[in-house]
Amino acid sequence: LIRVDSNGAVDPGWNGGETLVVANTSGTDSMNGVAVQSDGKIVVAGTANYYGNDARFALARFLSDGILDTGFSGDGKVYRVDADGTVLATYDTETNGGMGGFLGVTHIALSADGATLYHTSETGAQVYAHDLVSDKRLGAVYNRQDPPPLVFGLAMLADGDLMLACGSELRRIDPTTGAARSIAMPEGRGWAVPVARGDQLWALDFFGGRVALIDPLGGALAALEDLGLAKCLTGIAEVT
């Protein structure tokens, strides 16, 4: 995006007169439409070709000064509900919007004492902590900076560490220090949605349709099952 005046000259007062990059991925993205709301907010529409896969519709909104509107398409909050769906509490959690800029909290993990919530916006770079007792933002406990700077999911391990899914690998994170240790995965770039149960950890290959059982302590691959799916393996649940 770039703003010009009625004569076609670049407006130096908007985004420093520089082009505003709406998307920055390794895929081929395109912006096909733009509209300005009555309050000055800017809505852009287009497609996102996510790392060489099928193009998908994408929508984002920016404030009048060009800052990404992270409240667009959801308020980014977390809700505590009872078994009947009644809202018991609302938490003012921090979000980064993910790669598209408009995602709220998409993945969460809870500390063993239930007092701290860890969360991320899928395809965002940061993992945040939130004090559920005082409803206080505790800031980012991890910020992935190596390319591509994306986190696809997280799980709480029995010892209090977090396991992050980072596409081609898993990363074990100490939330108190931010120290990270990479865990190699079978070849692929879609490892996402880690699920921890006791001393076991599963990870899903979103694009490849595989399920892996991992030793969360040593990182060894215990089992690998190919479900024969082309892509879009998004969840797993234990049946007892």
PDB file of C-alpha atoms in Angstrom:
ATOM      1  CA  LEU A   1       0.000   0.000   0.000  1.00  0.00           C
ATOM      2  CA  ILE A   2       1.094   3.566  -0.638  1.00  0.00           C
ATOM      3  CA  ARG A   3      -0.855   6.816  -0.277  1.00  0.00           C
ATOM      4  CA  VAL A   4      -0.708   9.621  -2.815  1.00  0.00           C
ATOM      5  CA  ASP A   5      -2.367  13.019  -2.987  1.00  0.00           C
ATOM      6  CA  SER A   6      -4.826  14.201  -5.644  1.00  0.00           C
ATOM      7  CA  ASN A   7      -1.934  15.032  -7.959  1.00  0.00           C
ATOM      8  CA  GLY A   8      -0.443  11.545  -7.685  1.00  0.00           C
ATOM      9  CA  ALA A   9       2.479  12.591  -5.474  1.00  0.00           C
ATOM     10  CA  VAL A  10       3.478  10.264  -2.642  1.00  0.00           C
ATOM     11  CA  ASP A  11       2.229  11.482   0.748  1.00  0.00           C
ATOM     12  CA  PRO A  12       5.363  11.695   2.940  1.00  0.00           C
ATOM     13  CA  GLY A  13       3.219  11.935   6.079  1.00  0.00           C
ATOM     14  CA  TRP A  14       1.792   8.439   5.689  1.00  0.00           C
ATOM     15  CA  ASN A  15       4.057   5.530   6.630  1.00  0.00           C
ATOM     16  CA  GLY A  16       7.018   7.840   6.116  1.00  0.00           C
ATOM     17  CA  GLY A  17       6.252   8.035   2.404  1.00  0.00           C
ATOM     18  CA  GLU A  18       7.299   4.389   2.071  1.00  0.00           C
ATOM     19  CA  THR A  19       5.405   1.467   0.606  1.00  0.00           C
ATOM     20  CA  LEU A  20       3.567  -0.515   3.280  1.00  0.00           C
ATOM     21  CA  VAL A  21       4.107  -4.254   2.815  1.00  0.00           C
ATOM     22  CA  VAL A  22       0.802  -5.980   3.580  1.00  0.00           C
ATOM     23  CA  ALA A  23       2.144  -9.556   3.460  1.00  0.00           C
ATOM     24  CA  ASN A  24       5.660 -10.919   3.765  1.00  0.00           C
ATOM     25  CA  THR A  25       5.793 -14.666   3.224  1.00  0.00           C
ATOM     26  CA  SER A  26       7.694 -17.154   1.125  1.00  0.00           C
ATOM     27  CA  GLY A  27       4.541 -17.694  -0.928  1.00  0.00           C
ATOM     28  CA  THR A  28       3.111 -15.543  -3.710  1.00  0.00           C
ATOM     29  CA  ASP A  29       0.570 -13.141  -2.253  1.00  0.00           C
ATOM     30  CA  SER A  30      -1.444 -10.536  -4.077  1.00  0.00           C
ATOM     31  CA  MET A  31      -3.639  -7.625  -3.080  1.00  0.00           C
ATOM     32  CA  ASN A  32      -6.600  -7.215  -5.396  1.00  0.00           C
ATOM     33  CA  GLY A  33      -8.800  -4.637  -3.703  1.00  0.00           C
ATOM     34  CA  VAL A  34      -8.718  -1.803  -1.190  1.00  0.00           C
ATOM     35  CA  ALA A  35     -11.425   0.268   0.493  1.00  0.00           C
ATOM     36  CA  VAL A  36     -11.357   3.097   3.044  1.00  0.00           C
ATOM     37  CA  GLN A  37     -13.996   3.069   5.761  1.00  0.00           C
ATOM     38  CA  SER A  38     -15.764   6.226   6.931  1.00  0.00           C
ATOM     39  CA  ASP A  39     -13.522   6.244  10.031  1.00  0.00           C
ATOM     40  CA  GLY A  40     -10.381   6.191   7.878  1.00  0.00           C
ATOM     41  CA  LYS A  41      -9.497   2.546   8.450  1.00  0.00           C
ATOM     42  CA  ILE A  42      -8.196   0.744   5.381  1.00  0.00           C
ATOM     43  CA  VAL A  43      -9.457  -2.709   4.362  1.00  0.00           C
ATOM     44  CA  VAL A  44      -7.460  -4.728   1.823  1.00  0.00           C
ATOM     45  CA  ALA A  45      -8.450  -7.985   0.153  1.00  0.00           C
ATOM     46  CA  GLY A  46      -6.505 -10.463  -1.925  1.00  0.00           C
ATOM     47  CA  THR A  47      -5.077 -13.956  -1.937  1.00  0.00           C
ATOM     48  CA  ALA A  48      -2.330 -15.642   0.050  1.00  0.00           C
ATOM     49  CA  ASN A  49      -0.433 -18.465  -1.614  1.00  0.00           C
ATOM     50  CA  TYR A  50       0.880 -20.019   1.565  1.00  0.00           C
ATOM     51  CA  TYR A  51       4.344 -21.476   0.895  1.00  0.00           C
ATOM     52  CA  GLY A  52       3.484 -22.825  -2.541  1.00  0.00           C
ATOM     53  CA  ASN A  53       0.078 -24.264  -1.673  1.00  0.00           C
ATOM     54  CA  ASP A  54      -3.340 -23.334  -2.997  1.00  0.00           C
ATOM     55  CA  ALA A  55      -4.143 -19.626  -2.906  1.00  0.00           C
ATOM     56  CA  ARG A  56      -6.685 -18.622  -0.262  1.00  0.00           C
ATOM     57  CA  PHE A  57      -8.760 -15.518   0.250  1.00  0.00           C
ATOM     58  CA  ALA A  58      -7.105 -13.051   2.626  1.00  0.00           C
ATOM     59  CA  LEU A  59      -8.451  -9.949   4.320  1.00  0.00           C
ATOM     60  CA  ALA A  60      -6.755  -7.439   6.603  1.00  0.00           C
ATOM     61  CA  ARG A  61      -7.462  -4.002   8.023  1.00  0.00           C
ATOM     62  CA  PHE A  62      -5.150  -1.130   8.896  1.00  0.00           C
ATOM     63  CA  LEU A  63      -5.684   1.972  10.969  1.00  0.00           C
ATOM     64  CA  SER A  64      -5.693   5.304   9.142  1.00  0.00           C
ATOM     65  CA  ASP A  65      -1.974   5.767   9.858  1.00  0.00           C
ATOM     66  CA  GLY A  66      -1.064   2.405   8.331  1.00  0.00           C
ATOM     67  CA  ILE A  67      -0.694   0.446  11.573  1.00  0.00           C
ATOM     68  CA  LEU A  68      -2.182  -3.036  11.438  1.00  0.00           C
ATOM     69  CA  ASP A  69      -5.580  -3.240  13.156  1.00  0.00           C
ATOM     70  CA  THR A  70      -5.074  -6.319  15.340  1.00  0.00           C
ATOM     71  CA  GLY A  71      -8.671  -6.116  16.572  1.00  0.00           C
ATOM     72  CA  PHE A  72     -10.043  -6.859  13.106  1.00  0.00           C
ATOM     73  CA  SER A  73     -11.919 -10.188  12.769  1.00  0.00           C
ATOM     74  CA  GLY A  74     -12.083 -10.920  16.464  1.00  0.00           C
ATOM     75  CA  ASP A  75     -11.101  -9.135  19.633  1.00  0.00           C
ATOM     76  CA  GLY A  76      -8.143 -11.361  20.479  1.00  0.00           C
ATOM     77  CA  LYS A  77      -9.496 -12.165  23.927  1.00  0.00           C
ATOM     78  CA  VAL A  78      -9.682 -15.485  25.775  1.00  0.00           C
ATOM     79  CA  TYR A  79     -12.852 -16.582  27.531  1.00  0.00           C
ATOM     80  CA  ARG A  80     -13.319 -18.960  30.456  1.00  0.00           C
ATOM     81  CA  VAL A  81     -16.589 -20.881  30.184  1.00  0.00           C
ATOM     82  CA  ASP A  82     -18.289 -23.616  32.183  1.00  0.00           C
ATOM     83  CA  ALA A  83     -19.550 -26.935  30.844  1.00  0.00           C
ATOM     84  CA  ASP A  84     -22.793 -25.276  29.699  1.00  0.00           C
ATOM     85  CA  GLY A  85     -20.976 -22.608  27.715  1.00  0.00           C
ATOM     86  CA  THR A  86     -21.660 -19.788  30.169  1.00  0.00           C
ATOM     87  CA  VAL A  87     -18.885 -17.172  30.093  1.00  0.00           C
ATOM     88  CA  LEU A  88     -17.284 -16.954  33.543  1.00  0.00           C
ATOM     89  CA  ALA A  89     -14.411 -14.593  32.767  1.00  0.00           C
ATOM     90  CA  THR A  90     -12.865 -12.642  29.885  1.00  0.00           C
ATOM     91  CA  TYR A  91      -9.116 -12.071  29.668  1.00  0.00           C
ATOM     92  CA  ASP A  92      -7.470  -9.176  27.856  1.00  0.00           C
ATOM     93  CA  THR A  93      -4.739 -11.210  26.203  1.00  0.00           C
ATOM     94  CA  GLU A  94      -2.078  -9.816  23.909  1.00  0.00           C
ATOM     95  CA  THR A  95      -1.947 -10.912  20.269  1.00  0.00           C
ATOM     96  CA  ASN A  96       0.318 -10.346  17.292  1.00  0.00           C
ATOM     97  CA  GLY A  97      -2.189 -11.225  14.594  1.00  0.00           C
ATOM     98  CA  GLY A  98      -0.187 -13.991  12.959  1.00  0.00           C
ATOM     99  CA  MET A  99       1.115 -13.811   9.405  1.00  0.00           C
ATOM    100  CA  GLY A 100      -2.122 -12.341   8.069  1.00  0.00           C
ATOM    101  CA  GLY A 101      -2.300  -9.796  10.858  1.00  0.00           C
ATOM    102  CA  PHE A 102      -5.917 -10.449  11.788  1.00  0.00           C
ATOM    103  CA  LEU A 103      -5.781 -13.615  13.885  1.00  0.00           C
ATOM    104  CA  GLY A 104      -6.522 -13.518  17.586  1.00  0.00           C
ATOM    105  CA  VAL A 105      -5.498 -16.189  20.072  1.00  0.00           C
ATOM    106  CA  THR A 106      -5.526 -19.475  18.142  1.00  0.00           C
ATOM    107  CA  HIS A 107      -3.506 -21.879  20.339  1.00  0.00           C
ATOM    108  CA  ILE A 108      -3.215 -22.036  24.108  1.00  0.00           C
ATOM    109  CA  ALA A 109      -1.504 -24.059  26.830  1.00  0.00           C
ATOM    110  CA  LEU A 110      -2.209 -23.885  30.555  1.00  0.00           C
ATOM    111  CA  SER A 111       0.323 -24.157  33.374  1.00  0.00           C
ATOM    112  CA  ALA A 112      -0.130 -27.046  35.801  1.00  0.00           C
ATOM    113  CA  ASP A 113      -1.507 -24.769  38.533  1.00  0.00           C
ATOM    114  CA  GLY A 114      -3.970 -23.156  36.138  1.00  0.00           C
ATOM    115  CA  ALA A 115      -2.661 -19.670  36.901  1.00  0.00           C
ATOM    116  CA  THR A 116      -0.730 -18.905  33.710  1.00  0.00           C
ATOM    117  CA  LEU A 117      -1.947 -19.130  30.154  1.00  0.00           C
ATOM    118  CA  TYR A 118       0.533 -19.391  27.282  1.00  0.00           C
ATOM    119  CA  HIS A 119      -0.787 -18.510  23.855  1.00  0.00           C
ATOM    120  CA  THR A 120       0.093 -17.631  20.286  1.00  0.00           C
ATOM    121  CA  SER A 121      -1.516 -16.451  17.075  1.00  0.00           C
ATOM    122  CA  GLU A 122      -0.962 -19.184  14.492  1.00  0.00           C
ATOM    123  CA  THR A 123       1.766 -18.204  12.006  1.00  0.00           C
ATOM    124  CA  GLY A 124       2.898 -15.463  14.373  1.00  0.00           C
ATOM    125  CA  ALA A 125       6.392 -15.288  15.825  1.00  0.00           C
ATOM    126  CA  GLN A 126       5.623 -14.695  19.505  1.00  0.00           C
ATOM    127  CA  VAL A 127       4.407 -16.865  22.367  1.00  0.00           C
ATOM    128  CA  TYR A 128       2.903 -14.846  25.207  1.00  0.00           C
ATOM    129  CA  ALA A 129       2.137 -15.489  28.872  1.00  0.00           C
ATOM    130  CA  HIS A 130      -0.927 -14.190  30.698  1.00  0.00           C
ATOM    131  CA  ASP A 131      -1.650 -14.178  34.432  1.00  0.00           C
ATOM    132  CA  LEU A 132      -5.198 -15.511  34.720  1.00  0.00           C
ATOM    133  CA  VAL A 133      -5.504 -14.605  38.411  1.00  0.00           C
ATOM    134  CA  SER A 134      -4.954 -10.869  37.945  1.00  0.00           C
ATOM    135  CA  ASP A 135      -5.765 -10.742  34.198  1.00  0.00           C
ATOM    136  CA  LYS A 136      -2.318  -9.305  33.522  1.00  0.00           C
ATOM    137  CA  ARG A 137      -0.249  -9.532  30.369  1.00  0.00           C
ATOM    138  CA  LEU A 138       3.196 -10.940  31.168  1.00  0.00           C
ATOM    139  CA  GLY A 139       4.717 -10.317  27.754  1.00  0.00           C
ATOM    140  CA  ALA A 140       6.371 -12.625  25.254  1.00  0.00           C
ATOM    141  CA  VAL A 141       8.223 -15.658  26.604  1.00  0.00           C
ATOM    142  CA  TYR A 142       9.548 -16.577  23.162  1.00  0.00           C
ATOM    143  CA  ASN A 143      10.080 -14.704  19.908  1.00  0.00           C
ATOM    144  CA  ARG A 144      11.084 -16.760  16.900  1.00  0.00           C
ATOM    145  CA  GLN A 145      13.420 -14.730  14.704  1.00  0.00           C
ATOM    146  CA  ASP A 146      14.940 -17.252  12.283  1.00  0.00           C
ATOM    147  CA  PRO A 147      13.162 -17.546   8.919  1.00  0.00           C
ATOM    148  CA  PRO A 148      10.382 -18.250   8.507  1.00  0.00           C
ATOM    149  CA  PRO A 149       9.450 -16.625  11.867  1.00  0.00           C
ATOM    150  CA  LEU A 150       6.304 -18.691  12.354  1.00  0.00           C
ATOM    151  CA  VAL A 151       4.848 -20.732  15.219  1.00  0.00           C
ATOM    152  CA  PHE A 152       2.013 -23.133  14.415  1.00  0.00           C
ATOM    153  CA  GLY A 153       1.007 -24.468  17.829  1.00  0.00           C
ATOM    154  CA  LEU A 154       2.113 -25.187  21.360  1.00  0.00           C
ATOM    155  CA  ALA A 155       1.647 -27.674  24.185  1.00  0.00           C
ATOM    156  CA  MET A 156       2.487 -27.700  27.887  1.00  0.00           C
ATOM    157  CA  LEU A 157       4.775 -30.543  28.974  1.00  0.00           C
ATOM    158  CA  ALA A 158       4.598 -32.235  32.356  1.00  0.00           C
ATOM    159  CA  ASP A 159       7.771 -30.524  33.583  1.00  0.00           C
ATOM    160  CA  GLY A 160       6.508 -27.014  32.768  1.00  0.00           C
ATOM    161  CA  ASP A 161       8.357 -26.534  29.488  1.00  0.00           C
ATOM    162  CA  LEU A 162       6.500 -25.618  26.312  1.00  0.00           C
ATOM    163  CA  MET A 163       6.710 -27.551  23.056  1.00  0.00           C
ATOM    164  CA  LEU A 164       6.275 -25.402  19.954  1.00  0.00           C
ATOM    165  CA  ALA A 165       5.509 -26.616  16.457  1.00  0.00           C
ATOM    166  CA  CYS A 166       7.636 -24.673  13.980  1.00  0.00           C
ATOM    167  CA  GLY A 167       6.878 -26.300  10.641  1.00  0.00           C
ATOM    168  CA  SER A 168      10.018 -28.296   9.893  1.00  0.00           C
ATOM    169  CA  GLU A 169      10.861 -28.973  13.541  1.00  0.00           C
ATOM    170  CA  LEU A 170       9.653 -28.830  17.135  1.00  0.00           C
ATOM    171  CA  ARG A 171      11.192 -26.562  19.748  1.00  0.00           C
ATOM    172  CA  ARG A 172      11.255 -27.167  23.469  1.00  0.00           C
ATOM    173  CA  ILE A 173      11.068 -23.840  25.323  1.00  0.00           C
ATOM    174  CA  ASP A 174      11.733 -22.940  28.940  1.00  0.00           C
ATOM    175  CA  PRO A 175       9.087 -20.229  29.508  1.00  0.00           C
ATOM    176  CA  THR A 176      10.996 -18.707  32.413  1.00  0.00           C
ATOM    177  CA  THR A 177      14.260 -18.130  30.515  1.00  0.00           C
ATOM    178  CA  GLY A 178      13.246 -18.381  26.858  1.00  0.00           C
ATOM    179  CA  ALA A 179      15.935 -21.003  26.261  1.00  0.00           C
ATOM    180  CA  ALA A 180      15.078 -23.130  23.229  1.00  0.00           C
ATOM    181  CA  ARG A 181      16.164 -26.545  22.006  1.00  0.00           C
ATOM    182  CA  SER A 182      15.312 -27.811  18.532  1.00  0.00           C
ATOM    183  CA  ILE A 183      13.918 -31.305  18.004  1.00  0.00           C
ATOM    184  CA  ALA A 184      14.368 -32.711  14.517  1.00  0.00           C
ATOM    185  CA  MET A 185      11.304 -34.129  12.779  1.00  0.00           C
ATOM    186  CA  PRO A 186      10.890 -36.340   9.723  1.00  0.00           C
ATOM    187  CA  GLU A 187      11.275 -34.359   6.519  1.00  0.00           C
ATOM    188  CA  GLY A 188       8.411 -31.973   5.910  1.00  0.00           C
ATOM    189  CA  ARG A 189       7.422 -28.375   6.577  1.00  0.00           C
ATOM    190  CA  GLY A 190       3.967 -28.780   8.052  1.00  0.00           C
ATOM    191  CA  TRP A 191       4.616 -30.103  11.554  1.00  0.00           C
ATOM    192  CA  ALA A 192       2.000 -28.410  13.700  1.00  0.00           C
ATOM    193  CA  VAL A 193      -0.461 -28.894  16.582  1.00  0.00           C
ATOM    194  CA  PRO A 194       1.612 -30.633  19.290  1.00  0.00           C
ATOM    195  CA  VAL A 195      -0.495 -32.495  21.847  1.00  0.00           C
ATOM    196  CA  ALA A 196       1.003 -33.555  25.208  1.00  0.00           C
ATOM    197  CA  ARG A 197      -0.418 -36.251  27.465  1.00  0.00           C
ATOM    198  CA  GLY A 198       1.727 -37.162  30.471  1.00  0.00           C
ATOM    199  CA  ASP A 199       5.112 -38.312  29.204  1.00  0.00           C
ATOM    200  CA  GLN A 200       3.937 -38.619  25.584  1.00  0.00           C
ATOM    201  CA  LEU A 201       3.817 -36.037  22.832  1.00  0.00           C
ATOM    202  CA  TRP A 202       2.117 -36.182  19.448  1.00  0.00           C
ATOM    203  CA  ALA A 203       2.671 -33.833  16.525  1.00  0.00           C
ATOM    204  CA  LEU A 204       0.643 -33.548  13.332  1.00  0.00           C
ATOM    205  CA  ASP A 205       1.975 -33.005   9.838  1.00  0.00           C
ATOM    206  CA  PHE A 206      -0.573 -30.533   8.494  1.00  0.00           C
ATOM    207  CA  PHE A 207       0.488 -30.803   4.852  1.00  0.00           C
ATOM    208  CA  GLY A 208       1.581 -34.448   4.812  1.00  0.00           C
ATOM    209  CA  GLY A 209      -1.183 -36.196   6.773  1.00  0.00           C
ATOM    210  CA  ARG A 210       1.172 -37.901   9.232  1.00  0.00           C
ATOM    211  CA  VAL A 211       1.087 -38.353  13.010  1.00  0.00           C
ATOM    212  CA  ALA A 212       4.308 -38.622  14.997  1.00  0.00           C
ATOM    213  CA  LEU A 213       4.796 -39.837  18.564  1.00  0.00           C
ATOM    214  CA  ILE A 214       7.768 -38.092  20.174  1.00  0.00           C
ATOM    215  CA  ASP A 215       9.749 -38.588  23.371  1.00  0.00           C
ATOM    216  CA  PRO A 216       9.442 -35.027  24.755  1.00  0.00           C
ATOM    217  CA  LEU A 217      12.508 -35.414  26.952  1.00  0.00           C
ATOM    218  CA  GLY A 218      15.069 -36.740  24.523  1.00  0.00           C
ATOM    219  CA  GLY A 219      13.275 -35.837  21.304  1.00  0.00           C
ATOM    220  CA  ALA A 220      13.478 -39.341  19.825  1.00  0.00           C
ATOM    221  CA  LEU A 221      10.847 -40.387  17.300  1.00  0.00           C
ATOM    222  CA  ALA A 222       8.865 -43.263  18.829  1.00  0.00           C
ATOM    223  CA  ALA A 223       6.366 -43.834  16.025  1.00  0.00           C
ATOM    224  CA  LEU A 224       5.287 -42.345  12.711  1.00  0.00           C
ATOM    225  CA  GLU A 225       1.948 -43.081  11.055  1.00  0.00           C
ATOM    226  CA  ASP A 226       1.017 -41.966   7.543  1.00  0.00           C
ATOM    227  CA  LEU A 227      -2.759 -41.532   7.321  1.00  0.00           C
ATOM    228  CA  GLY A 228      -2.707 -41.154   3.560  1.00  0.00           C
ATOM    229  CA  LEU A 229      -4.071 -37.609   3.606  1.00  0.00           C
ATOM    230  CA  ALA A 230      -2.893 -35.051   1.090  1.00  0.00           C
ATOM    231  CA  LYS A 231      -2.974 -32.214   3.619  1.00  0.00           C
ATOM    232  CA  CYS A 232      -5.010 -30.428   6.263  1.00  0.00           C
ATOM    233  CA  LEU A 233      -4.545 -32.721   9.255  1.00  0.00           C
ATOM    234  CA  THR A 234      -5.563 -30.234  11.942  1.00  0.00           C
ATOM    235  CA  GLY A 235      -6.460 -32.049  15.151  1.00  0.00           C
ATOM    236  CA  ILE A 236      -6.165 -35.147  17.298  1.00  0.00           C
ATOM    237  CA  ALA A 237      -8.104 -36.378  20.331  1.00  0.00           C
ATOM    238  CA  GLU A 238      -7.700 -39.334  22.675  1.00  0.00           C
ATOM    239  CA  VAL A 239     -10.578 -41.821  22.845  1.00  0.00           C
ATOM    240  CA  THR A 240     -10.934 -43.833  26.068  1.00  0.00           C
TER     241      THR A 240
END
